[in-house]
CSV table of C-alpha atoms and ligand atoms in Angstrom, one decimal:
chain,number,residue,atom,x,y,z
A,185,MET,CA,8.0,-9.5,24.2
A,186,ARG,CA,9.6,-10.0,27.8
A,187,ASN,CA,9.2,-12.6,30.2
A,188,LYS,CA,8.8,-13.1,33.8
A,189,HIS,CA,12.7,-11.5,34.4
A,190,ASN,CA,11.9,-9.4,32.3
A,191,SER,CA,14.2,-9.5,30.5
A,192,PRO,CA,14.5,-10.1,26.1
A,193,GLU,CA,12.2,-13.5,25.7
A,194,VAL,CA,15.4,-15.2,23.7
A,195,LEU,CA,13.3,-17.1,21.0
A,196,GLU,CA,14.8,-20.7,21.4
A,197,LEU,CA,13.7,-22.0,18.1
A,198,THR,CA,13.1,-25.7,17.8
A,199,GLN,CA,15.3,-27.9,15.2
A,200,PRO,CA,12.8,-27.6,12.3
A,201,GLY,CA,11.9,-23.8,12.2
A,202,LYS,CA,16.4,-23.1,13.4
A,203,ASP,CA,17.1,-25.5,10.1
A,204,LEU,CA,14.1,-23.6,8.1
A,205,ALA,CA,15.6,-19.6,9.8
A,206,ARG,CA,19.1,-21.1,8.3
A,207,LYS,CA,17.3,-22.2,4.3
A,208,ILE,CA,15.7,-18.3,4.4
A,209,SER,CA,19.1,-16.7,5.2
A,210,ASP,CA,21.1,-18.4,2.5
A,211,ARG,CA,18.0,-18.9,0.8
A,212,SER,CA,18.2,-22.2,0.0
A,213,ALA,CA,14.0,-22.6,1.2
A,214,ARG,CA,11.7,-23.5,-1.6
A,215,VAL,CA,9.3,-21.3,-2.0
A,216,GLY,CA,5.9,-21.4,-2.6
A,217,VAL,CA,2.9,-19.1,-3.4
A,218,ILE,CA,-0.6,-21.0,-4.1
A,219,GLY,CA,-3.5,-18.1,-5.8
A,220,LEU,CA,-1.2,-16.6,-8.6
A,221,GLY,CA,-3.4,-13.9,-9.1
A,222,TYR,CA,-3.0,-9.6,-8.9
A,223,VAL,CA,-1.0,-10.4,-5.6
A,224,GLY,CA,1.0,-13.7,-6.0
A,225,LEU,CA,2.6,-13.4,-9.5
A,226,PRO,CA,3.8,-10.3,-7.9
A,227,LEU,CA,4.8,-12.2,-4.1
A,228,VAL,CA,6.6,-14.8,-6.8
A,229,VAL,CA,8.2,-12.3,-8.9
A,230,GLU,CA,9.6,-10.4,-5.6
A,231,MET,CA,10.8,-13.7,-3.9
A,232,ALA,CA,12.4,-15.4,-7.6
A,233,LYS,CA,14.0,-11.7,-7.7
A,234,ALA,CA,15.6,-12.1,-4.0
A,235,GLY,CA,16.9,-15.1,-5.0
A,236,PHE,CA,14.5,-18.4,-4.4
A,237,GLN,CA,13.7,-20.7,-5.8
A,238,VAL,CA,9.9,-19.9,-6.7
A,239,THR,CA,7.0,-22.7,-7.3
A,240,GLY,CA,3.4,-21.0,-7.7
A,241,VAL,CA,0.7,-23.3,-7.8
A,242,ASP,CA,-3.3,-22.3,-9.3
A,243,ILE,CA,-5.6,-24.2,-10.0
A,244,GLU,CA,-6.1,-22.4,-13.8
A,245,ARG,CA,-4.1,-24.1,-16.2
A,246,THR,CA,-4.3,-21.1,-18.2
A,247,LYS,CA,-1.9,-18.9,-15.4
A,248,VAL,CA,0.1,-21.3,-15.2
A,249,ASP,CA,0.6,-22.5,-18.7
A,250,SER,CA,1.1,-18.8,-19.2
A,251,ILE,CA,3.3,-17.5,-16.1
A,252,ASN,CA,6.0,-20.8,-17.8
A,253,ALA,CA,5.8,-19.6,-20.9
A,254,GLY,CA,7.2,-15.8,-19.7
A,255,ILE,CA,3.8,-14.4,-20.7
A,256,SER,CA,3.1,-11.9,-17.3
A,257,PHE,CA,-1.0,-11.6,-17.5
A,258,VAL,CA,-1.0,-9.2,-14.2
A,259,PRO,CA,-0.5,-5.4,-16.2
A,260,ASP,CA,2.2,-4.8,-12.5
A,261,VAL,CA,3.8,-7.2,-13.5
A,262,PRO,CA,6.6,-6.6,-17.4
A,263,SER,CA,6.3,-9.8,-19.1
A,264,LYS,CA,10.2,-8.9,-19.2
A,265,THR,CA,11.0,-9.5,-16.0
A,266,LEU,CA,8.7,-12.7,-15.3
A,267,PHE,CA,10.1,-14.0,-18.4
A,268,SER,CA,14.0,-13.9,-17.6
A,269,LEU,CA,13.3,-15.4,-13.8
A,270,VAL,CA,11.3,-18.0,-15.6
A,271,THR,CA,14.2,-18.4,-18.3
A,272,ALA,CA,17.0,-18.6,-15.3
A,273,GLU,CA,14.7,-21.3,-14.0
A,274,LYS,CA,14.3,-19.0,-10.6
A,275,ILE,CA,10.6,-19.5,-11.0
A,276,LYS,CA,7.9,-22.9,-11.8
A,277,ALA,CA,4.4,-22.7,-11.8
A,278,THR,CA,2.1,-25.7,-11.8
A,279,GLN,CA,-1.2,-27.3,-11.3
A,280,SER,CA,-0.1,-30.1,-9.3
A,281,LEU,CA,-0.7,-29.6,-5.2
A,282,ALA,CA,1.4,-32.9,-5.0
A,283,ALA,CA,4.7,-29.6,-5.6
A,284,LEU,CA,3.5,-28.6,-1.5
A,285,GLU,CA,5.3,-31.5,-0.3
A,286,SER,CA,9.0,-30.3,-1.6
A,287,LEU,CA,8.0,-26.7,-0.2
A,288,ASP,CA,9.8,-24.5,2.4
A,289,THR,CA,7.4,-22.3,2.4
A,290,ILE,CA,3.6,-21.7,2.2
A,291,SER,CA,2.4,-18.3,1.0
A,292,ILE,CA,-1.5,-17.9,0.7
A,293,CYS,CA,-3.1,-15.3,-2.0
A,294,VAL,CA,-6.8,-17.1,-3.3
A,295,PRO,CA,-9.7,-15.3,-3.5
A,296,THR,CA,-11.7,-14.2,-0.5
A,297,PRO,CA,-15.6,-13.0,-2.7
A,298,LEU,CA,-18.6,-13.2,-0.7
A,299,ARG,CA,-21.5,-15.1,-1.1
A,300,LYS,CA,-25.1,-14.0,-2.7
A,301,THR,CA,-26.2,-13.7,1.0
A,302,LYS,CA,-23.6,-11.3,1.5
A,303,ASP,CA,-21.4,-13.7,4.3
A,304,PRO,CA,-17.7,-14.7,3.3
A,305,ASP,CA,-16.6,-17.3,1.1
A,306,LEU,CA,-14.0,-19.3,2.7
A,307,SER,CA,-14.4,-21.9,-0.2
A,308,TYR,CA,-10.9,-20.9,-2.0
A,309,ILE,CA,-8.8,-20.7,1.5
A,310,ILE,CA,-10.5,-23.9,2.9
A,311,ALA,CA,-9.2,-25.7,-0.7
A,312,ALA,CA,-5.6,-24.4,0.0
A,313,ILE,CA,-5.6,-24.7,3.5
A,314,GLU,CA,-6.5,-29.1,2.8
A,315,ALA,CA,-4.5,-29.0,-0.1
A,316,VAL,CA,-1.3,-27.8,2.1
A,317,ARG,CA,-2.2,-30.0,5.5
A,318,ASN,CA,-2.5,-33.7,2.9
A,319,HIS,CA,1.7,-32.1,2.0
A,320,LEU,CA,2.3,-31.1,5.4
A,321,ARG,CA,5.4,-32.0,6.8
A,322,PRO,CA,7.6,-31.3,10.1
A,323,GLY,CA,10.0,-27.3,8.6
A,324,GLN,CA,7.0,-26.3,6.8
A,325,LEU,CA,6.4,-22.4,7.0
A,326,LEU,CA,2.5,-21.4,6.4
A,327,ILE,CA,1.4,-17.5,5.9
A,328,LEU,CA,-2.4,-16.8,5.3
A,329,GLU,CA,-2.1,-13.6,2.9
A,330,SER,CA,-5.9,-13.3,1.4
A,331,THR,CA,-8.2,-11.1,3.2
A,332,THR,CA,-10.5,-12.7,5.7
A,333,TYR,CA,-12.3,-11.8,8.8
A,334,PRO,CA,-10.4,-12.0,12.8
A,335,GLY,CA,-9.8,-15.2,13.6
A,336,THR,CA,-9.9,-17.1,10.5
A,337,THR,CA,-6.2,-18.3,10.8
A,338,GLU,CA,-7.0,-20.0,14.4
A,339,GLU,CA,-9.9,-20.6,14.1
A,340,LEU,CA,-10.1,-22.8,10.2
A,341,VAL,CA,-6.7,-23.0,9.1
A,342,LEU,CA,-4.6,-23.9,12.3
A,343,PRO,CA,-6.6,-26.8,14.0
A,344,THR,CA,-7.5,-27.8,9.7
A,345,LEU,CA,-3.6,-28.1,9.5
A,346,GLU,CA,-3.0,-29.7,13.3
A,347,LYS,CA,-5.3,-32.4,12.3
A,348,SER,CA,-1.7,-33.6,10.5
A,349,GLY,CA,-1.1,-34.4,14.0
A,350,LEU,CA,2.0,-31.9,13.4
A,351,LYS,CA,1.7,-28.9,16.2
A,352,VAL,CA,2.2,-25.3,15.1
A,353,GLY,CA,5.1,-23.0,16.5
A,354,LYS,CA,7.0,-25.9,17.3
A,355,ASP,CA,6.7,-28.8,13.8
A,356,PHE,CA,5.4,-26.2,11.6
A,357,PHE,CA,4.8,-22.5,11.3
A,358,LEU,CA,1.9,-20.4,10.5
A,359,ALA,CA,1.2,-16.7,10.7
A,360,TYR,CA,-1.1,-14.4,9.1
A,361,SER,CA,-0.1,-11.2,6.8
A,362,PRO,CA,-2.2,-9.5,4.8
A,363,GLU,CA,-2.2,-8.3,1.2
A,364,ARG,CA,-1.9,-4.8,0.3
A,365,VAL,CA,-1.1,-4.4,-3.2
A,366,ASP,CA,-2.9,-1.3,-4.7
A,367,PRO,CA,-3.8,-2.2,-9.1
A,368,GLY,CA,-2.1,0.2,-10.8
A,369,ASN,CA,-0.1,2.0,-8.2
A,370,ARG,CA,3.0,3.5,-10.2
A,371,THR,CA,4.9,4.3,-6.2
A,372,TYR,CA,3.6,1.9,-4.1
A,373,ASN,CA,4.3,-1.9,-4.8
A,374,THR,CA,5.3,-5.3,-3.2
A,375,PRO,CA,8.8,-4.7,-2.3
A,376,ASN,CA,7.9,-0.8,-0.4
A,377,ILE,CA,4.6,-1.0,0.9
A,378,PRO,CA,5.4,-2.1,4.4
A,379,LYS,CA,3.5,-5.7,5.7
A,380,VAL,CA,1.8,-6.4,8.9
A,381,MET,CA,2.7,-9.7,10.1
A,382,GLY,CA,1.6,-11.5,13.2
A,383,GLY,CA,2.3,-15.4,13.9
A,384,VAL,CA,0.2,-18.2,16.0
A,385,THR,CA,3.2,-18.1,18.5
A,386,PRO,CA,6.6,-15.7,18.6
A,387,HIS,CA,8.0,-18.1,17.0
A,388,CYS,CA,5.9,-17.9,13.7
A,389,THR,CA,5.9,-14.3,13.9
A,390,LYS,CA,9.7,-14.5,14.2
A,391,LEU,CA,10.1,-16.8,10.9
A,392,ALA,CA,7.5,-15.6,8.4
A,393,THR,CA,9.5,-11.8,9.6
A,394,LEU,CA,12.4,-13.4,8.8
A,395,LEU,CA,11.1,-14.8,4.7
A,396,TYR,CA,9.0,-11.7,4.1
A,397,GLN,CA,11.9,-9.4,5.0
A,398,GLN,CA,14.5,-11.3,2.6
A,399,PHE,CA,12.4,-9.0,-0.5
A,400,ILE,CA,10.3,-5.9,1.8
A,401,GLU,CA,12.1,-2.9,3.1
A,402,ARG,CA,9.2,-2.9,6.2
A,403,ILE,CA,8.2,-5.6,8.2
A,404,VAL,CA,5.2,-4.7,11.4
A,405,PRO,CA,5.2,-7.5,13.2
A,406,VAL,CA,1.5,-7.9,15.7
A,407,SER,CA,0.7,-9.7,18.2
A,408,SER,CA,-1.3,-12.4,17.1
A,409,THR,CA,-2.5,-12.7,13.9
A,410,ARG,CA,-6.5,-11.5,14.6
A,411,SER,CA,-4.9,-8.4,15.0
A,412,ALA,CA,-3.6,-9.0,11.6
A,413,GLU,CA,-6.3,-9.9,10.0
A,414,MET,CA,-7.8,-6.9,11.2
A,415,VAL,CA,-5.9,-4.3,10.4
A,416,LYS,CA,-6.7,-5.3,6.2
A,417,LEU,CA,-10.2,-4.7,7.9
A,418,LEU,CA,-9.9,-1.4,9.3
A,419,GLU,CA,-7.4,0.0,6.7
A,420,ASN,CA,-10.3,-0.9,3.4
A,421,THR,CA,-13.4,-0.3,5.8
A,422,PHE,CA,-11.7,3.0,6.5
A,423,ARG,CA,-12.0,3.6,3.1
A,424,SER,CA,-15.6,2.5,2.9
A,425,VAL,CA,-17.2,5.1,5.7
A,426,ASN,CA,-15.4,7.6,4.2
A,427,ILE,CA,-16.6,7.2,1.1
A,428,ALA,CA,-20.3,6.9,2.4
A,429,LEU,CA,-19.3,10.5,4.1
A,430,ALA,CA,-18.4,12.0,0.6
A,431,ASN,CA,-21.5,10.5,-0.9
A,432,GLU,CA,-24.2,11.5,1.4
A,433,MET,CA,-22.3,15.3,1.3
A,434,ALA,CA,-22.9,15.4,-2.2
A,435,LEU,CA,-26.5,14.1,-1.7
A,436,LEU,CA,-26.8,16.8,0.9
A,437,CYS,CA,-24.5,19.3,-1.2
A,438,HIS,CA,-26.7,19.0,-4.3
A,439,ASN,CA,-30.0,18.9,-2.3
A,440,LEU,CA,-28.7,22.5,-0.9
A,441,GLY,CA,-27.4,23.1,-4.3
A,442,ILE,CA,-23.8,23.4,-3.8
A,443,ASN,CA,-21.0,22.0,-5.9
A,444,VAL,CA,-19.2,19.1,-3.4
A,445,TRP,CA,-15.9,19.1,-5.6
A,446,GLU,CA,-15.5,23.0,-5.2
A,447,VAL,CA,-15.8,21.8,-1.4
A,448,MET,CA,-14.5,18.6,-0.8
A,449,ASP,CA,-11.3,20.6,-3.3
A,450,ALA,CA,-11.0,23.0,-0.3
A,451,ALA,CA,-11.9,21.0,3.1
A,452,LYS,CA,-8.6,19.4,1.0
A,453,THR,CA,-6.1,22.1,1.3
A,454,LYS,CA,-5.6,21.6,5.6
A,455,PRO,CA,-2.9,20.3,5.8
A,456,PHE,CA,-3.8,17.6,8.3
A,457,GLY,CA,-6.4,16.1,10.5
A,458,PHE,CA,-8.1,15.9,6.6
A,459,MET,CA,-7.8,13.3,4.6
A,460,ALA,CA,-10.2,14.0,0.9
A,461,PHE,CA,-11.7,11.0,-0.6
A,462,TYR,CA,-14.8,11.8,-3.4
A,463,PRO,CA,-18.2,11.0,-4.5
A,464,GLY,CA,-19.1,8.6,-7.2
A,465,PRO,CA,-21.6,6.3,-9.2
A,466,GLY,CA,-21.4,3.4,-6.2
A,467,LEU,CA,-18.2,1.5,-4.6
A,468,GLY,CA,-16.7,-1.1,-7.0
A,469,GLY,CA,-14.2,-3.5,-7.1
A,470,HIS,CA,-13.1,-7.3,-4.6
A,471,CYS,CA,-12.4,-5.0,-2.2
A,472,ILE,CA,-13.2,-2.7,-0.3
A,473,PRO,CA,-17.7,-3.4,-1.4
A,474,VAL,CA,-16.2,-7.0,0.4
A,475,ASP,CA,-14.3,-6.4,2.7
A,476,PRO,CA,-16.8,-5.1,4.6
A,477,TYR,CA,-19.0,-7.6,5.0
A,478,TYR,CA,-16.5,-9.9,6.2
A,479,LEU,CA,-15.5,-7.9,9.2
A,480,THR,CA,-20.1,-7.1,9.8
A,481,TRP,CA,-20.4,-10.5,9.7
A,482,LYS,CA,-18.3,-11.5,12.7
A,483,ALA,CA,-19.6,-8.9,14.6
A,484,ARG,CA,-22.8,-10.2,14.3
A,485,MET,CA,-21.4,-13.7,14.8
A,486,ASN,CA,-20.1,-12.5,18.2
A,487,GLY,CA,-23.3,-10.3,19.0
A,488,PHE,CA,-21.7,-6.7,18.2
A,489,ASN,CA,-23.8,-4.4,16.2
A,490,PRO,CA,-21.4,-2.6,13.4
A,491,ARG,CA,-23.7,0.1,13.2
A,492,LEU,CA,-21.1,2.9,11.4
A,493,ILE,CA,-20.0,0.3,8.7
A,494,GLU,CA,-23.2,-1.7,7.6
A,495,LEU,CA,-25.2,2.2,7.1
A,496,ALA,CA,-21.8,3.0,5.6
A,497,GLY,CA,-22.1,0.3,3.1
A,498,GLU,CA,-26.2,1.4,2.7
A,499,ILE,CA,-25.5,4.9,1.5
A,500,ASN,CA,-23.4,3.8,-0.8
A,501,SER,CA,-25.2,0.9,-2.6
A,502,GLN,CA,-28.0,3.4,-3.0
A,503,MET,CA,-25.5,5.5,-5.5
A,504,PRO,CA,-25.9,4.2,-8.7
A,505,ALA,CA,-30.1,4.5,-7.8
A,506,PHE,CA,-29.2,8.0,-7.2
A,507,MET,CA,-27.4,8.6,-10.5
A,508,ILE,CA,-30.0,7.1,-12.3
A,509,SER,CA,-32.6,9.7,-10.8
A,510,ARG,CA,-30.9,12.1,-11.6
A,511,ILE,CA,-30.4,11.0,-15.0
A,512,ALA,CA,-34.2,11.0,-15.5
A,513,SER,CA,-34.1,15.0,-14.0
A,514,ALA,CA,-31.9,16.4,-16.3
A,515,LEU,CA,-34.3,14.2,-19.1
A,516,ASN,CA,-37.2,15.3,-17.6
A,517,GLU,CA,-35.8,19.2,-17.7
A,518,HIS,CA,-35.6,19.1,-21.5
A,519,GLU,CA,-39.0,17.7,-21.3
A,520,LYS,CA,-37.5,14.2,-22.4
A,521,SER,CA,-38.4,10.7,-20.7
A,522,LEU,CA,-35.7,8.0,-20.0
A,523,LYS,CA,-38.1,5.9,-21.6
A,524,GLY,CA,-37.0,5.6,-25.3
A,525,SER,CA,-33.6,8.3,-24.9
A,526,LYS,CA,-30.5,7.1,-26.2
A,527,ILE,CA,-28.0,7.7,-23.2
A,528,LEU,CA,-24.0,7.0,-23.4
A,529,ALA,CA,-22.1,5.7,-20.3
A,530,LEU,CA,-18.5,7.0,-21.0
A,531,GLY,CA,-16.6,4.2,-18.6
A,532,VAL,CA,-18.1,1.5,-16.9
A,533,ALA,CA,-14.9,-0.3,-15.7
A,534,TYR,CA,-15.0,0.2,-11.8
A,535,LYS,CA,-12.1,3.3,-11.2
A,536,ARG,CA,-9.9,4.4,-13.7
A,537,GLU,CA,-7.4,3.0,-15.6
A,538,THR,CA,-8.2,-0.4,-15.0
A,539,ASN,CA,-9.7,-2.6,-17.2
A,540,ASP,CA,-11.5,-4.5,-14.5
A,541,ILE,CA,-15.2,-4.3,-13.8
A,542,ARG,CA,-15.9,-7.1,-11.0
A,543,GLU,CA,-19.0,-5.1,-8.8
A,544,SER,CA,-18.5,-2.2,-10.9
A,545,PRO,CA,-21.7,1.0,-10.3
A,546,ALA,CA,-21.2,1.6,-13.9
A,547,LEU,CA,-23.0,-1.6,-14.6
A,548,GLU,CA,-25.6,-1.7,-11.7
A,549,VAL,CA,-26.6,2.3,-13.6
A,550,LEU,CA,-26.2,0.7,-17.3
A,551,ARG,CA,-28.9,-2.0,-15.8
A,552,GLY,CA,-30.8,0.3,-14.1
A,553,LEU,CA,-31.7,2.8,-17.5
A,554,HIS,CA,-32.1,0.1,-20.0
A,555,ASP,CA,-34.9,-1.6,-17.0
A,556,LYS,CA,-36.6,1.9,-17.3
A,557,GLY,CA,-36.5,2.3,-21.5
A,558,ALA,CA,-33.8,4.1,-21.8
A,559,LEU,CA,-31.5,3.2,-24.9
A,560,VAL,CA,-27.9,2.5,-23.6
A,561,TYR,CA,-24.5,2.7,-25.2
A,562,TYR,CA,-21.5,2.9,-23.7
A,563,SER,CA,-17.5,4.0,-24.0
A,564,ASP,CA,-15.1,2.1,-22.7
A,565,PRO,CA,-11.7,2.0,-24.0
A,566,TYR,CA,-10.8,-0.6,-21.3
A,567,VAL,CA,-13.5,-2.9,-22.1
A,568,PRO,CA,-14.4,-3.8,-25.7
A,569,SER,CA,-17.1,-5.5,-24.6
A,570,VAL,CA,-19.1,-6.1,-21.5
A,571,VAL,CA,-22.5,-8.5,-21.0
A,572,LEU,CA,-25.7,-6.5,-20.2
A,573,ASN,CA,-28.9,-7.4,-19.2
A,574,GLY,CA,-28.0,-11.0,-21.5
A,575,LYS,CA,-27.0,-9.3,-24.3
A,576,SER,CA,-23.0,-8.7,-25.5
A,577,ALA,CA,-22.7,-4.9,-25.6
A,578,LYS,CA,-19.2,-2.9,-27.3
A,579,SER,CA,-18.1,-0.2,-26.7
A,580,VAL,CA,-18.4,2.6,-29.3
A,581,ASN,CA,-15.8,4.3,-30.6
A,582,LEU,CA,-16.0,8.3,-29.4
A,583,SER,CA,-16.3,10.9,-32.1
A,584,PRO,CA,-18.2,13.9,-32.4
A,585,GLU,CA,-21.6,12.6,-34.3
A,586,ILE,CA,-21.7,10.1,-31.7
A,587,ILE,CA,-21.7,12.6,-29.0
A,588,ARG,CA,-24.4,14.9,-30.5
A,589,SER,CA,-26.5,11.6,-31.5
A,590,MET,CA,-27.1,11.3,-27.6
A,591,ASP,CA,-30.2,13.2,-25.2
A,592,CYS,CA,-27.3,12.6,-21.9
A,593,VAL,CA,-24.0,11.4,-21.5
A,594,VAL,CA,-22.7,10.1,-18.2
A,595,ILE,CA,-19.2,9.8,-16.9
A,596,LEU,CA,-19.4,7.4,-14.3
A,597,THR,CA,-15.1,6.1,-15.0
A,598,ASP,CA,-12.9,9.1,-15.7
A,599,HIS,CA,-9.8,6.9,-17.9
A,600,SER,CA,-7.3,10.1,-18.3
A,601,THR,CA,-7.8,8.3,-22.1
A,602,PHE,CA,-11.3,10.5,-23.2
A,603,ASN,CA,-11.4,13.4,-25.1
A,604,SER,CA,-12.8,15.7,-22.2
A,605,PRO,CA,-13.1,18.4,-24.4
A,606,MET,CA,-15.1,17.2,-27.6
A,607,ILE,CA,-17.7,15.5,-24.3
A,608,ALA,CA,-18.5,19.0,-23.4
A,609,THR,CA,-18.3,20.5,-26.0
A,610,HIS,CA,-20.3,18.1,-28.5
A,611,SER,CA,-22.0,16.9,-25.5
A,612,SER,CA,-26.4,18.6,-25.5
A,613,LEU,CA,-26.3,16.7,-21.5
A,614,ILE,CA,-24.1,15.3,-19.8
A,615,LEU,CA,-24.2,14.1,-15.8
A,616,ASP,CA,-20.5,13.7,-14.5
A,617,SER,CA,-20.3,11.4,-11.7
A,618,ARG,CA,-16.9,11.9,-12.0
A,619,ASN,CA,-15.7,16.0,-11.9
A,620,MET,CA,-13.9,14.6,-14.9
A,621,LEU,CA,-14.7,18.4,-16.9
A,622,ARG,CA,-13.8,20.1,-13.6
A,623,ASP,CA,-12.0,22.3,-16.3
A,624,PHE,CA,-15.4,23.0,-17.9
A,625,GLN,CA,-18.9,25.3,-17.3
A,626,GLY,CA,-21.9,25.7,-19.0
A,627,PRO,CA,-25.5,25.1,-19.0
A,628,ASN,CA,-24.9,21.2,-20.2
A,629,ILE,CA,-22.5,20.5,-17.7
A,630,LEU,CA,-24.2,19.6,-14.8
A,631,ARG,CA,-22.0,17.3,-11.8
A,632,LEU,CA,-23.5,14.9,-8.6
B,716,SAJ,N1,-14.0,5.3,-4.6
B,716,SAJ,C1,-14.6,6.7,-4.4
B,716,SAJ,N2,-14.6,7.7,-3.9
B,716,SAJ,C2,-13.2,7.9,-3.4
B,716,SAJ,C3,-12.3,6.3,-3.3
B,716,SAJ,C4,-12.3,5.6,-4.6
B,716,SAJ,O1,-15.8,6.2,-5.5
B,716,SAJ,O2,-12.5,8.8,-3.0
B,716,SAJ,C5,-14.3,4.4,-5.6
B,716,SAJ,C6,-13.3,3.1,-7.0
B,716,SAJ,O3,-13.9,5.1,-7.9
B,716,SAJ,C7,-13.9,2.1,-6.5
B,716,SAJ,C8,-13.7,2.1,-5.0
B,716,SAJ,O4,-14.7,3.0,-4.6
B,716,SAJ,O5,-15.1,2.2,-7.2
B,716,SAJ,C9,-12.7,1.3,-5.2
B,716,SAJ,O6,-11.5,2.0,-4.9
B,716,SAJ,P1,-10.3,2.2,-4.4
B,716,SAJ,O7,-9.5,3.3,-4.2
B,716,SAJ,O8,-10.3,1.7,-3.0
B,716,SAJ,O9,-9.3,1.2,-5.1
B,716,SAJ,P2,-8.9,-0.4,-4.9
B,716,SAJ,O10,-10.6,-1.2,-4.7
B,716,SAJ,O11,-8.7,-1.0,-6.1
B,716,SAJ,O12,-8.2,-1.2,-4.0
B,716,SAJ,C10,-8.2,-1.1,-2.5
B,716,SAJ,C11,-6.9,-0.2,-2.5
B,716,SAJ,N3,-6.3,1.5,-2.6
B,716,SAJ,C12,-6.5,2.3,-2.1
B,716,SAJ,O13,-5.8,2.3,-1.9
B,716,SAJ,C13,-6.5,4.1,-3.1
B,716,SAJ,C14,-6.6,-0.8,-1.0
B,716,SAJ,O14,-7.1,-0.4,-0.3
B,716,SAJ,C15,-6.0,-2.1,-0.8
B,716,SAJ,O15,-4.8,-2.3,-1.6
B,716,SAJ,C16,-7.0,-3.0,-2.2
B,716,SAJ,O16,-8.1,-2.0,-2.2
B,716,SAJ,C17,-7.1,-4.0,-1.4
B,716,SAJ,O17,-6.5,-5.3,-2.5
B,716,SAJ,O18,-8.2,-4.1,-0.1
């Protein structure tokens, strides 16, 4: 940042900021996290490991009790680590919002889902920010991490907090820093994923950067909260659009009688200028199918028509229907109708090696098959049971007999624990939407 004399601007912090900077540096700052899920809990642990006294706040009693017992419910956080930090009294969880008053910094990691109408649901952020406002005092630093549209921090969060009469950048400090947690990623986790940081004022950016650099290797300051909010949406919209391209390539390759998986893997050998994405039964999870709608909603509110982003969403959301039509055609080739056929789905989680079924396209495929009269079964080692069309369905244990009894096996999630040789050998008809059986050939094996 340069002032009019073109010399580096020296950021003279106000007293509350100076006190906070000292407390962060000497670890006497009392830090807190609202929202103890797959983003918030790893953040709590890293802050505690850096030497801070950490308070976790969540509305769910079960989460609070589990954390205080040192039992982790987030696969990426080992209970052993959590237990030792709780025992050392570095971590304490509570449902009480009154705890916010004693905190010097508060990171907010609450969900940002969509409403049924596909527009943003900021109710969790609003509830958290109103709680913060009710306990706001001079010297506090607030960092919003939840994925949201550009403008949320300055148009919604800031006015709510300044209703307290305190002034941002002088009395309290506010920044936006997108979470980038990739659940199950063995290589990248909270400390080594670069953290983008955008403050409402330069002082806010400076203080938020000072806090996070105590436990994250690299902070990437940007000029505003809007930039920081947009970075996250670009990252996830990039994935959605490229997955849509992979899906459209799958539809086109099927039409042309070309193996899209072979094409994608061969294209991937290009050492520059290409990044492989793969087709699948559709987009799942609570991020990639959701985040682009936060961006398109904001764009439309500003009279901008985000054609490419919306078209990508349409292509991705058509994939479950395409899967059902492929299954119907494959059965038809065996003189069988969809109605009355026994169909076994392998995998219902939204992606491999997870038990998360949120927005899972596999469930949409199963529901569609059921609605057309098929007798639907599923097997997923990570998901013991699901509710399908109002009834509870249990995961079946795979065996050659079970597989041979099916008219069609559909691979929807390519968990590594599936026994591919057994599946390839004993299935009379397979539709593989994940190329899990890439090493097997045969007239019984069809691919997306
Ligand atoms: N998918 C495809 N083809 C692909 C990649 C993914 O069909 O080539 C599907 C997956 O099967 C899944 C969905 O897209 O149903 C989303 O998959 P994902 O790999 O994007 O994983 P998420 O949603 O669990 O997490 C993503 C993070 N993933 C990666 O960067 C690899 C990351 O973008 C964010 O940290 C996270 O969303 C988030 O929290 O925003």
